[in-house]
Amino acid sequence: MKVAISGAGVAGAAVAHWLYRTGHTPTLIERAPKFRTGGYMIDFWGVGYQVAKRMGIEDRIRTAGYQIERLRSVGSNGEVKADMDVNVLRRIIGDDFTSLPRGDLAAAIYASIEDNVETIFGDGIATIDQDSDGVHLTFEQSPPRDFDLVVGADGLHSNVRRLIFGPDRNFEHYLGCKVAACVVDGYRPRDDLSYVLYNTPGRQVGRFALRGDRTMFLFIFRAEHDDTDESPKAQLRNEFGDAGWECRDILATLDDIDDLYFDVVSQIRMDGWSRGRIALIGDAAGCISLLGGEGTGLAITEAYVLAGELQRADGDHRRAFDAYQALLHPFIESKQAGAARFIGFFAARTRFGLWFRNLALRTMNFGPLATLIAGNVRDDIELPDYGI
């Protein structure tokens, strides 16, 4: 079948990989003028990592990734409040664990298909009309085209979801925070292979040293979900300008940054992930939130299951879509519940909350206590073997 895929990020590239591998003809449609790399740092493990192994891209991911050694919480003068050995997590979930920029994970997947799969950059879907025979798409720039199926892999603010299922407000559940991320050159100090975070009540900024003398910053702060007229940079300066630690120096680097990621922290909750010949995957279908820690792995898993069920159903898209949702919807709901409980780790509301969070980080260095959280990081799902 000819399958249009809106979005060339992790989810889109992954489903294109599996659809091509199972004999279909996928076409990726991406609004950005070129493939995006970089982005905020993610931890990659679990069922998504197992799918990546089946894709044959583990070496690429390992090369792009970082084996983080420490998670360190500091005070306003740089004093260490808590210092956790990340090997504790590896003992819980195994060695199939790495950290890397989200866009670099997408690039590792895309490299496996870029010579075989058509990608339309700098364009988006304008309208979707489906009937019993197929789907007719019009584009913002390109001429209209016909496909057999459409997959919305276009993220939290999915265009395909909006066109087929309705406005974002029907499905978005805001978790009370906003987030920003950027990468700068030449920042000092550097703490290699350590994620350093600083909190005041309701706010967190973290930094991580990347290769090539670059540093990634991640900002999280509690805020109302409103359409303020302030620019993202102005919001960050208002929130962190008087926060202490290195915040003034970090904010000063924003003057030279053009590529600033800025968004709300929300979940997408839907009863159904498909309608007719259109299906959703990744954040478009069931975003657990950026702070959930496993969204990319879940997106890769959804891509594998969707393509596998199409293969198993011999192209009967209705049967395949139903099986895909039946297998993964309860799993995603459980991950969303866990992610919502985790907000306090990033943006504790009170000083007592910060003290308790730091205490929890310190106790994580003791194996027996660390295993108590295993249920929050392990993936209790059996990955199907579709023979693909």
Short mmCIF file of C-alpha atoms in Angstrom, two decimals, residues 1 27 55 58 66 143 158 200 205 207-208 232 275 282 334 340 367:
data_model
loop_
_atom_site.label_atom_id
_atom_site.label_comp_id
_atom_site.label_asym_id
_atom_site.label_seq_id
_atom_site.Cartn_x
_atom_site.Cartn_y
_atom_site.Cartn_z
CA MET A 1 0.00 0.00 0.00
CA THR A 27 6.04 8.79 1.96
CA MET A 55 15.71 -2.42 13.32
CA GLU A 58 21.68 -0.12 17.97
CA TYR A 66 26.07 9.21 26.10
CA PRO A 143 0.11 18.99 -5.89
CA SER A 158 -0.71 16.85 15.44
CA THR A 200 13.80 26.50 43.23
CA VAL A 205 17.12 24.25 34.94
CA ARG A 207 22.63 21.33 31.85
CA PHE A 208 24.48 18.54 30.11
CA PRO A 232 9.55 32.25 24.90
CA ARG A 275 -10.70 6.56 12.02
CA GLY A 282 3.55 8.44 18.98
CA SER A 334 -0.38 3.12 32.53
CA ALA A 340 1.76 12.55 35.77
CA GLY A 367 20.35 -0.98 45.74
#
